């Protein structure tokens, strides 16, 4: 009986350890921990790599939306992605008179679903190598898989790569991308 209890305890510990591994912690983004019990805006505000995105979300009046219930999948461009835009673009977009244009660009980075990378990858495979994602802003992004990474092609023909996937939020998921997605204007 004693031997059975020891074997059972070892088996239980092994099962519990395996279960915990299935619930791996969120990756760090911009040097900051990301917490599943915080919303998209709360977590993004802690990332040193997303200060431009957070400023843009505020300027576009989208904070309350992205703090809302969701679920949302946000393809979050880094500061470097914003810097790669033509000189003066970000400063111009942040002006109050360009709020609608900025909101359109930002909502073209948001899908009204909780789409983990494995889900997007399955949709890509099921659709023969390319899947169209309709965004909250009405844009169509073409998702593909390339060398183990998900890429998104915007309506202007630019392509962004997901560099950090599956950052779970209380109201969805963030996938960090290396380019700003641009809608047809």
Short mmCIF file of C-alpha atoms in Angstrom, two decimals:
data_model
loop_
_atom_site.label_atom_id
_atom_site.label_comp_id
_atom_site.label_asym_id
_atom_site.label_seq_id
_atom_site.Cartn_x
_atom_site.Cartn_y
_atom_site.Cartn_z
CA UNK A 1 0.00 0.00 0.00
CA UNK A 2 2.81 2.39 0.91
CA UNK A 3 4.54 1.72 -2.44
CA UNK A 4 1.24 2.44 -4.26
CA UNK A 5 0.88 5.80 -2.47
CA UNK A 6 4.41 6.85 -3.37
CA UNK A 7 3.91 5.87 -7.04
CA UNK A 8 0.52 7.68 -7.06
CA UNK A 9 2.04 10.82 -5.54
CA UNK A 10 4.85 10.79 -8.12
CA UNK A 11 2.33 10.28 -10.94
CA UNK A 12 0.14 13.10 -9.60
CA UNK A 13 3.13 15.45 -9.34
CA UNK A 14 4.13 14.55 -12.89
CA UNK A 15 0.62 15.24 -14.19
CA UNK A 16 0.45 18.56 -12.34
CA UNK A 17 3.85 19.64 -13.67
CA UNK A 18 2.81 18.76 -17.21
CA UNK A 19 -0.45 20.71 -16.79
CA UNK A 20 1.36 23.78 -15.55
CA UNK A 21 3.69 23.66 -18.54
CA UNK A 22 0.60 23.87 -20.76
CA UNK A 23 -0.17 27.19 -19.11
CA UNK A 24 3.15 28.88 -19.76
CA UNK A 25 3.57 32.44 -18.66
CA UNK A 26 3.06 35.21 -21.19
CA UNK A 27 6.17 36.35 -23.00
CA UNK A 28 7.70 39.64 -21.92
CA UNK A 29 7.08 42.51 -24.32
CA UNK A 30 9.30 45.57 -24.37
CA UNK A 31 11.05 44.30 -21.25
CA UNK A 32 7.81 44.21 -19.27
CA UNK A 33 5.79 41.32 -17.92
CA UNK A 34 2.38 40.94 -19.55
CA UNK A 35 -0.46 39.81 -17.32
CA UNK A 36 -3.46 37.77 -18.46
CA UNK A 37 -5.68 39.54 -15.94
CA UNK A 38 -4.93 42.99 -17.42
CA UNK A 39 -6.49 44.39 -20.56
CA UNK A 40 -4.77 45.31 -23.82
CA UNK A 41 -4.21 48.97 -22.92
CA UNK A 42 -2.96 48.23 -19.39
CA UNK A 43 -0.36 45.76 -20.68
CA UNK A 44 0.71 47.78 -23.73
CA UNK A 45 1.29 50.83 -21.51
CA UNK A 46 4.01 48.86 -19.69
CA UNK A 47 5.96 47.93 -22.83
CA UNK A 48 8.86 50.26 -23.63
CA UNK A 49 8.55 49.06 -27.25
CA UNK A 50 4.96 50.30 -27.63
CA UNK A 51 4.99 53.89 -26.35
CA UNK A 52 4.14 55.25 -29.82
CA UNK A 53 1.24 52.80 -30.18
CA UNK A 54 -0.14 53.76 -26.76
CA UNK A 55 0.15 57.49 -27.60
CA UNK A 56 -1.63 56.85 -30.90
CA UNK A 57 -4.43 54.87 -29.21
CA UNK A 58 -4.95 57.79 -26.82
CA UNK A 59 -4.87 60.40 -29.61
CA UNK A 60 -7.39 58.38 -31.65
CA UNK A 61 -9.78 58.07 -28.69
CA UNK A 62 -9.61 54.27 -28.68
CA UNK A 63 -8.56 53.66 -25.06
CA UNK A 64 -12.06 52.81 -23.79
CA UNK A 65 -12.66 50.51 -26.76
CA UNK A 66 -9.46 48.53 -26.21
CA UNK A 67 -10.10 48.41 -22.47
CA UNK A 68 -13.55 46.98 -23.24
CA UNK A 69 -14.81 43.43 -22.99
CA UNK A 70 -13.59 42.26 -26.40
CA UNK A 71 -12.45 39.78 -27.38
CA UNK A 72 -9.85 41.51 -29.54
CA UNK A 73 -6.79 40.36 -31.39
CA UNK A 74 -4.41 43.29 -31.72
CA UNK A 75 -1.49 43.23 -34.12
CA UNK A 76 0.69 45.70 -32.20
CA UNK A 77 3.40 47.56 -34.14
CA UNK A 78 6.54 48.45 -32.21
CA UNK A 79 8.08 51.92 -31.91
CA UNK A 80 10.59 50.81 -34.58
CA UNK A 81 7.71 50.00 -36.93
CA UNK A 82 6.32 53.52 -36.49
CA UNK A 83 9.82 55.02 -37.01
CA UNK A 84 10.02 53.21 -40.37
CA UNK A 85 7.09 55.26 -41.71
CA UNK A 86 8.00 58.26 -43.87
CA UNK A 87 9.44 61.16 -41.85
CA UNK A 88 6.76 63.26 -40.16
CA UNK A 89 3.96 60.70 -40.61
CA UNK A 90 3.52 59.87 -36.93
CA UNK A 91 3.64 63.52 -35.84
CA UNK A 92 1.03 64.40 -38.48
CA UNK A 93 -1.26 61.52 -37.52
CA UNK A 94 -1.13 62.47 -33.82
CA UNK A 95 -2.59 65.93 -34.54
CA UNK A 96 -6.23 66.35 -33.41
CA UNK A 97 -7.40 67.15 -36.95
CA UNK A 98 -6.19 63.69 -38.08
CA UNK A 99 -7.97 61.72 -35.34
CA UNK A 100 -10.30 59.91 -37.78
CA UNK A 101 -7.46 58.88 -40.10
CA UNK A 102 -5.41 57.67 -37.13
CA UNK A 103 -8.38 55.70 -35.77
CA UNK A 104 -8.84 54.05 -39.19
CA UNK A 105 -5.18 53.00 -39.29
CA UNK A 106 -5.23 51.67 -35.73
CA UNK A 107 -8.52 49.77 -36.08
CA UNK A 108 -7.00 48.06 -39.13
CA UNK A 109 -4.69 46.35 -36.60
CA UNK A 110 -7.62 44.90 -34.59
CA UNK A 111 -9.73 41.82 -35.25
CA UNK A 112 -12.92 41.23 -33.20
CA UNK A 113 -11.88 37.77 -31.99
CA UNK A 114 -9.48 36.05 -29.64
CA UNK A 115 -7.21 34.51 -32.30
CA UNK A 116 -4.15 32.76 -30.96
CA UNK A 117 -1.35 32.08 -33.47
CA UNK A 118 -2.30 28.39 -33.71
CA UNK A 119 -5.84 29.41 -34.71
CA UNK A 120 -4.59 31.83 -37.37
CA UNK A 121 -2.12 29.21 -38.62
CA UNK A 122 -4.94 26.63 -38.92
CA UNK A 123 -7.09 29.13 -40.88
CA UNK A 124 -4.14 29.76 -43.22
CA UNK A 125 -3.66 26.02 -43.82
CA UNK A 126 -7.41 25.40 -44.20
CA UNK A 127 -7.57 28.15 -46.86
CA UNK A 128 -4.67 26.78 -48.89
CA UNK A 129 -1.87 29.04 -47.66
CA UNK A 130 -3.56 32.44 -47.23
CA UNK A 131 -6.41 33.58 -45.00
CA UNK A 132 -8.18 36.91 -45.12
CA UNK A 133 -8.75 38.61 -41.77
CA UNK A 134 -11.40 41.34 -41.63
CA UNK A 135 -10.47 44.01 -39.12
CA UNK A 136 -12.62 46.25 -36.93
CA UNK A 137 -11.61 49.13 -39.22
CA UNK A 138 -13.00 47.31 -42.26
CA UNK A 139 -9.59 46.45 -43.71
CA UNK A 140 -8.68 43.06 -45.11
CA UNK A 141 -5.34 41.62 -44.00
CA UNK A 142 -3.93 38.61 -45.81
CA UNK A 143 -2.36 36.20 -43.33
CA UNK A 144 0.27 33.72 -44.50
CA UNK A 145 2.88 31.51 -42.86
CA UNK A 146 6.51 31.98 -43.82
CA UNK A 147 9.41 30.10 -42.26
CA UNK A 148 7.43 29.34 -39.12
CA UNK A 149 6.17 32.93 -38.66
CA UNK A 150 2.85 34.50 -39.47
CA UNK A 151 2.95 37.42 -41.88
CA UNK A 152 0.23 39.96 -42.63
CA UNK A 153 -0.08 41.84 -45.89
CA UNK A 154 -2.07 45.07 -45.73
CA UNK A 155 -4.23 46.68 -48.40
CA UNK A 156 -1.30 48.83 -49.57
CA UNK A 157 0.85 45.74 -50.17
CA UNK A 158 3.11 46.13 -47.12
CA UNK A 159 3.97 43.03 -45.11
CA UNK A 160 4.41 42.76 -41.35
CA UNK A 161 5.78 39.75 -39.48
CA UNK A 162 4.54 38.60 -36.09
CA UNK A 163 7.65 38.76 -33.91
CA UNK A 164 6.04 37.86 -30.57
CA UNK A 165 2.84 35.81 -30.68
CA UNK A 166 0.15 34.89 -28.16
CA UNK A 167 0.46 37.56 -25.49
CA UNK A 168 -2.75 36.78 -23.61
CA UNK A 169 -4.88 39.62 -22.23
CA UNK A 170 -8.06 39.70 -20.14
CA UNK A 171 -9.93 40.87 -23.26
CA UNK A 172 -8.07 39.06 -26.03
CA UNK A 173 -4.55 38.61 -27.35
CA UNK A 174 -1.71 40.76 -28.68
CA UNK A 175 0.66 39.71 -31.45
CA UNK A 176 3.64 42.06 -31.76
CA UNK A 177 4.45 43.01 -35.38
CA UNK A 178 7.40 44.72 -37.04
CA UNK A 179 5.55 47.04 -39.46
CA UNK A 180 2.58 49.42 -39.35
CA UNK A 181 -0.30 48.05 -41.43
CA UNK A 182 -1.76 50.63 -43.81
CA UNK A 183 -5.35 50.62 -45.09
CA UNK A 184 -6.54 51.80 -48.48
CA UNK A 185 -7.29 55.49 -48.01
#
